[in-house]
Amino acid sequence: QTLQLRALPMELAIRFWDGFEAAGRKQGETALRVAIRALCMADLFYLLVRVCKRVDMLHPWIYAGCREVEAAPNGRVDLWSRGHYKTSVGLGLIMQDVLKDPETTQGIFSHTRPVAKAFLRQIMRELETNKILHIAFPDVLRGVANALDKASGPVKTTASS
């Protein structure tokens, strides 16, 4: 079923999300939570656009890029031009991997440490503050703020850091 969802054009995928969420909502809060969780785990574009509210990514080219990354997420280097959302898609994939398997280890590489730390802060901020993720993944994100603070040392997650 995941492959069928990923094969849909962007407009039909969004309609599918709407219908899937509506069916969950109709069955109650728990069913809606299960529906959102399933979509987050199955659809990187849903996670980024709908749950992380990255509506700036609503573009067919970015949708196709997400689908390309989902089809073969590992063992490749994605070379996209600047401004084509490769970092956003990559960070979304890391979040999706962590939501699927909280025990996974991820590496963030950059030419300078401050850039890598900024990427880590972006992921931490989303996992710490996104209420939809906390509702859909209470088992994974319970205590995430404390665990991430300990793991990364004295990194502040505010915009002023």
PDB file of C-alpha atoms in Angstrom:
ATOM      1  CA  GLN A   1       0.000   0.000   0.000  1.00  0.00           C
ATOM      2  CA  THR A   2       2.946   2.347   0.669  1.00  0.00           C
ATOM      3  CA  LEU A   3       4.212   1.813  -2.873  1.00  0.00           C
ATOM      4  CA  GLN A   4       0.767   2.636  -4.234  1.00  0.00           C
ATOM      5  CA  LEU A   5       0.693   5.875  -2.221  1.00  0.00           C
ATOM      6  CA  ARG A   6       4.158   6.838  -3.451  1.00  0.00           C
ATOM      7  CA  ALA A   7       3.096   6.193  -7.056  1.00  0.00           C
ATOM      8  CA  LEU A   8       0.284   8.755  -6.873  1.00  0.00           C
ATOM      9  CA  PRO A   9       0.720  12.232  -8.357  1.00  0.00           C
ATOM     10  CA  MET A  10       1.078  14.936  -5.694  1.00  0.00           C
ATOM     11  CA  GLU A  11      -2.521  16.169  -5.900  1.00  0.00           C
ATOM     12  CA  LEU A  12      -3.931  12.645  -5.489  1.00  0.00           C
ATOM     13  CA  ALA A  13      -1.552  11.887  -2.624  1.00  0.00           C
ATOM     14  CA  ILE A  14      -2.804  14.972  -0.782  1.00  0.00           C
ATOM     15  CA  ARG A  15      -6.394  13.879  -1.372  1.00  0.00           C
ATOM     16  CA  PHE A  16      -5.463  10.445  -0.036  1.00  0.00           C
ATOM     17  CA  TRP A  17      -4.028  12.071   3.120  1.00  0.00           C
ATOM     18  CA  ASP A  18      -7.215  14.069   3.575  1.00  0.00           C
ATOM     19  CA  GLY A  19      -9.378  10.968   3.222  1.00  0.00           C
ATOM     20  CA  PHE A  20      -7.176   8.847   5.490  1.00  0.00           C
ATOM     21  CA  GLU A  21      -7.179  11.515   8.197  1.00  0.00           C
ATOM     22  CA  ALA A  22     -10.948  12.039   7.825  1.00  0.00           C
ATOM     23  CA  ALA A  23     -11.576   8.310   8.235  1.00  0.00           C
ATOM     24  CA  GLY A  24      -9.426   8.295  11.378  1.00  0.00           C
ATOM     25  CA  ARG A  25     -11.126  11.405  12.737  1.00  0.00           C
ATOM     26  CA  LYS A  26     -14.519   9.781  12.175  1.00  0.00           C
ATOM     27  CA  GLN A  27     -13.472   6.782  14.293  1.00  0.00           C
ATOM     28  CA  GLY A  28     -12.139   8.904  17.151  1.00  0.00           C
ATOM     29  CA  GLU A  29      -8.974  10.428  18.545  1.00  0.00           C
ATOM     30  CA  THR A  30      -7.046   7.170  18.831  1.00  0.00           C
ATOM     31  CA  ALA A  31      -7.783   6.199  15.232  1.00  0.00           C
ATOM     32  CA  LEU A  32      -6.726   9.654  14.031  1.00  0.00           C
ATOM     33  CA  ARG A  33      -3.466   9.340  15.975  1.00  0.00           C
ATOM     34  CA  VAL A  34      -2.860   5.914  14.388  1.00  0.00           C
ATOM     35  CA  ALA A  35      -3.626   7.316  10.914  1.00  0.00           C
ATOM     36  CA  ILE A  36      -1.203  10.233  11.330  1.00  0.00           C
ATOM     37  CA  ARG A  37       1.491   7.918  12.654  1.00  0.00           C
ATOM     38  CA  ALA A  38       1.053   5.513   9.727  1.00  0.00           C
ATOM     39  CA  LEU A  39       1.244   8.348   7.204  1.00  0.00           C
ATOM     40  CA  CYS A  40       4.354   9.815   8.867  1.00  0.00           C
ATOM     41  CA  MET A  41       6.106   6.465   8.675  1.00  0.00           C
ATOM     42  CA  ALA A  42       5.021   5.715   5.107  1.00  0.00           C
ATOM     43  CA  ASP A  43       5.257   9.112   3.437  1.00  0.00           C
ATOM     44  CA  LEU A  44       8.196  11.484   3.842  1.00  0.00           C
ATOM     45  CA  PHE A  45       6.394  14.241   1.944  1.00  0.00           C
ATOM     46  CA  TYR A  46       3.411  13.984   4.343  1.00  0.00           C
ATOM     47  CA  LEU A  47       5.753  14.208   7.338  1.00  0.00           C
ATOM     48  CA  LEU A  48       7.417  17.331   5.968  1.00  0.00           C
ATOM     49  CA  VAL A  49       4.470  19.180   4.432  1.00  0.00           C
ATOM     50  CA  ARG A  50       1.536  18.259   6.638  1.00  0.00           C
ATOM     51  CA  VAL A  51       3.049  17.432  10.034  1.00  0.00           C
ATOM     52  CA  CYS A  52       6.084  19.738  10.012  1.00  0.00           C
ATOM     53  CA  LYS A  53       4.018  22.403   8.216  1.00  0.00           C
ATOM     54  CA  ARG A  54       6.594  22.933   5.466  1.00  0.00           C
ATOM     55  CA  VAL A  55       4.043  24.238   2.964  1.00  0.00           C
ATOM     56  CA  ASP A  56       6.906  25.942   1.133  1.00  0.00           C
ATOM     57  CA  MET A  57       7.735  22.427  -0.090  1.00  0.00           C
ATOM     58  CA  LEU A  58       4.402  22.004  -1.904  1.00  0.00           C
ATOM     59  CA  HIS A  59       5.903  21.731  -5.360  1.00  0.00           C
ATOM     60  CA  PRO A  60       5.842  18.829  -7.843  1.00  0.00           C
ATOM     61  CA  TRP A  61       9.643  18.847  -8.197  1.00  0.00           C
ATOM     62  CA  ILE A  62      10.158  18.558  -4.424  1.00  0.00           C
ATOM     63  CA  TYR A  63       7.453  15.888  -4.262  1.00  0.00           C
ATOM     64  CA  ALA A  64       9.311  13.922  -6.957  1.00  0.00           C
ATOM     65  CA  GLY A  65      12.569  14.403  -5.043  1.00  0.00           C
ATOM     66  CA  CYS A  66      11.018  12.994  -1.877  1.00  0.00           C
ATOM     67  CA  ARG A  67       9.754   9.997  -3.823  1.00  0.00           C
ATOM     68  CA  GLU A  68      13.195   9.461  -5.349  1.00  0.00           C
ATOM     69  CA  VAL A  69      14.837   9.546  -1.910  1.00  0.00           C
ATOM     70  CA  GLU A  70      12.196   7.192  -0.455  1.00  0.00           C
ATOM     71  CA  ALA A  71      12.769   4.687  -3.260  1.00  0.00           C
ATOM     72  CA  ALA A  72      16.499   4.428  -2.473  1.00  0.00           C
ATOM     73  CA  PRO A  73      17.259   6.281   0.775  1.00  0.00           C
ATOM     74  CA  ASN A  74      20.652   4.841   1.642  1.00  0.00           C
ATOM     75  CA  GLY A  75      23.988   4.254  -0.011  1.00  0.00           C
ATOM     76  CA  ARG A  76      23.788   7.323  -2.235  1.00  0.00           C
ATOM     77  CA  VAL A  77      24.883  10.922  -2.319  1.00  0.00           C
ATOM     78  CA  ASP A  78      22.113  13.242  -3.486  1.00  0.00           C
ATOM     79  CA  LEU A  79      23.552  16.059  -5.582  1.00  0.00           C
ATOM     80  CA  TRP A  80      20.878  18.689  -6.054  1.00  0.00           C
ATOM     81  CA  SER A  81      21.343  22.362  -6.813  1.00  0.00           C
ATOM     82  CA  ARG A  82      21.234  24.951  -4.042  1.00  0.00           C
ATOM     83  CA  GLY A  83      17.734  25.878  -2.993  1.00  0.00           C
ATOM     84  CA  HIS A  84      16.209  22.579  -4.124  1.00  0.00           C
ATOM     85  CA  TYR A  85      15.443  21.359  -0.577  1.00  0.00           C
ATOM     86  CA  LYS A  86      18.037  18.581  -0.379  1.00  0.00           C
ATOM     87  CA  THR A  87      18.816  19.513   3.245  1.00  0.00           C
ATOM     88  CA  SER A  88      15.128  19.675   4.202  1.00  0.00           C
ATOM     89  CA  VAL A  89      14.436  16.304   2.594  1.00  0.00           C
ATOM     90  CA  GLY A  90      17.523  14.781   4.195  1.00  0.00           C
ATOM     91  CA  LEU A  91      16.668  16.085   7.660  1.00  0.00           C
ATOM     92  CA  GLY A  92      13.094  14.862   7.200  1.00  0.00           C
ATOM     93  CA  LEU A  93      14.422  11.416   6.316  1.00  0.00           C
ATOM     94  CA  ILE A  94      16.534  11.394   9.493  1.00  0.00           C
ATOM     95  CA  MET A  95      13.452  12.321  11.563  1.00  0.00           C
ATOM     96  CA  GLN A  96      11.406   9.616   9.826  1.00  0.00           C
ATOM     97  CA  ASP A  97      14.140   7.030  10.485  1.00  0.00           C
ATOM     98  CA  VAL A  98      14.243   7.990  14.187  1.00  0.00           C
ATOM     99  CA  LEU A  99      10.441   7.807  14.445  1.00  0.00           C
ATOM    100  CA  LYS A 100      10.505   4.340  12.855  1.00  0.00           C
ATOM    101  CA  ASP A 101      13.416   3.116  14.993  1.00  0.00           C
ATOM    102  CA  PRO A 102      14.380   5.275  17.988  1.00  0.00           C
ATOM    103  CA  GLU A 103      17.500   3.161  18.544  1.00  0.00           C
ATOM    104  CA  THR A 104      18.937   4.055  15.133  1.00  0.00           C
ATOM    105  CA  THR A 105      22.159   6.017  14.882  1.00  0.00           C
ATOM    106  CA  GLN A 106      22.404   8.787  12.331  1.00  0.00           C
ATOM    107  CA  GLY A 107      25.409  10.800  11.153  1.00  0.00           C
ATOM    108  CA  ILE A 108      25.261  14.432  10.067  1.00  0.00           C
ATOM    109  CA  PHE A 109      28.294  15.508   8.089  1.00  0.00           C
ATOM    110  CA  SER A 110      29.228  18.991   6.986  1.00  0.00           C
ATOM    111  CA  HIS A 111      32.312  20.918   5.970  1.00  0.00           C
ATOM    112  CA  THR A 112      32.198  22.744   9.323  1.00  0.00           C
ATOM    113  CA  ARG A 113      31.014  21.735  12.775  1.00  0.00           C
ATOM    114  CA  PRO A 114      28.685  24.751  13.224  1.00  0.00           C
ATOM    115  CA  VAL A 115      26.730  23.818  10.083  1.00  0.00           C
ATOM    116  CA  ALA A 116      26.302  20.214  11.288  1.00  0.00           C
ATOM    117  CA  LYS A 117      25.221  21.471  14.726  1.00  0.00           C
ATOM    118  CA  ALA A 118      22.665  23.775  13.089  1.00  0.00           C
ATOM    119  CA  PHE A 119      21.193  20.758  11.260  1.00  0.00           C
ATOM    120  CA  LEU A 120      21.077  18.816  14.533  1.00  0.00           C
ATOM    121  CA  ARG A 121      19.359  21.754  16.258  1.00  0.00           C
ATOM    122  CA  GLN A 122      16.753  21.863  13.492  1.00  0.00           C
ATOM    123  CA  ILE A 123      15.926  18.174  14.009  1.00  0.00           C
ATOM    124  CA  MET A 124      15.934  18.556  17.790  1.00  0.00           C
ATOM    125  CA  ARG A 125      13.640  21.572  17.674  1.00  0.00           C
ATOM    126  CA  GLU A 126      11.123  19.770  15.475  1.00  0.00           C
ATOM    127  CA  LEU A 127      11.136  16.613  17.619  1.00  0.00           C
ATOM    128  CA  GLU A 128      10.904  18.625  20.837  1.00  0.00           C
ATOM    129  CA  THR A 129       8.186  21.084  19.858  1.00  0.00           C
ATOM    130  CA  ASN A 130       5.992  19.511  17.176  1.00  0.00           C
ATOM    131  CA  LYS A 131       2.747  18.716  18.994  1.00  0.00           C
ATOM    132  CA  ILE A 132       1.420  16.530  16.188  1.00  0.00           C
ATOM    133  CA  LEU A 133       4.525  14.329  16.385  1.00  0.00           C
ATOM    134  CA  HIS A 134       4.177  14.091  20.171  1.00  0.00           C
ATOM    135  CA  ILE A 135       0.542  13.009  19.800  1.00  0.00           C
ATOM    136  CA  ALA A 136       1.303  10.453  17.078  1.00  0.00           C
ATOM    137  CA  PHE A 137       4.539   9.120  18.627  1.00  0.00           C
ATOM    138  CA  PRO A 138       4.211   9.381  22.431  1.00  0.00           C
ATOM    139  CA  ASP A 139       6.219   6.175  22.885  1.00  0.00           C
ATOM    140  CA  VAL A 140       9.121   7.498  20.807  1.00  0.00           C
ATOM    141  CA  LEU A 141       9.175  11.151  21.846  1.00  0.00           C
ATOM    142  CA  ARG A 142       8.485  10.791  25.572  1.00  0.00           C
ATOM    143  CA  GLY A 143      11.287  12.666  27.283  1.00  0.00           C
ATOM    144  CA  VAL A 144      12.955  13.529  23.977  1.00  0.00           C
ATOM    145  CA  ALA A 145      14.051  16.999  25.116  1.00  0.00           C
ATOM    146  CA  ASN A 146      16.020  15.640  28.078  1.00  0.00           C
ATOM    147  CA  ALA A 147      17.586  12.791  26.111  1.00  0.00           C
ATOM    148  CA  LEU A 148      18.689  15.037  23.257  1.00  0.00           C
ATOM    149  CA  ASP A 149      20.128  17.646  25.605  1.00  0.00           C
ATOM    150  CA  LYS A 150      22.233  14.991  27.341  1.00  0.00           C
ATOM    151  CA  ALA A 151      23.318  13.413  24.050  1.00  0.00           C
ATOM    152  CA  SER A 152      24.453  16.637  22.434  1.00  0.00           C
ATOM    153  CA  GLY A 153      25.971  18.415  25.402  1.00  0.00           C
ATOM    154  CA  PRO A 154      25.306  22.066  26.162  1.00  0.00           C
ATOM    155  CA  VAL A 155      23.559  22.934  22.897  1.00  0.00           C
ATOM    156  CA  LYS A 156      20.719  25.415  23.235  1.00  0.00           C
ATOM    157  CA  THR A 157      17.806  24.891  20.879  1.00  0.00           C
ATOM    158  CA  THR A 158      16.623  28.484  20.695  1.00  0.00           C
ATOM    159  CA  ALA A 159      17.005  30.629  17.612  1.00  0.00           C
ATOM    160  CA  SER A 160      19.440  32.900  19.461  1.00  0.00           C
ATOM    161  CA  SER A 161      22.053  30.181  20.036  1.00  0.00           C
TER     162      SER A 161
END
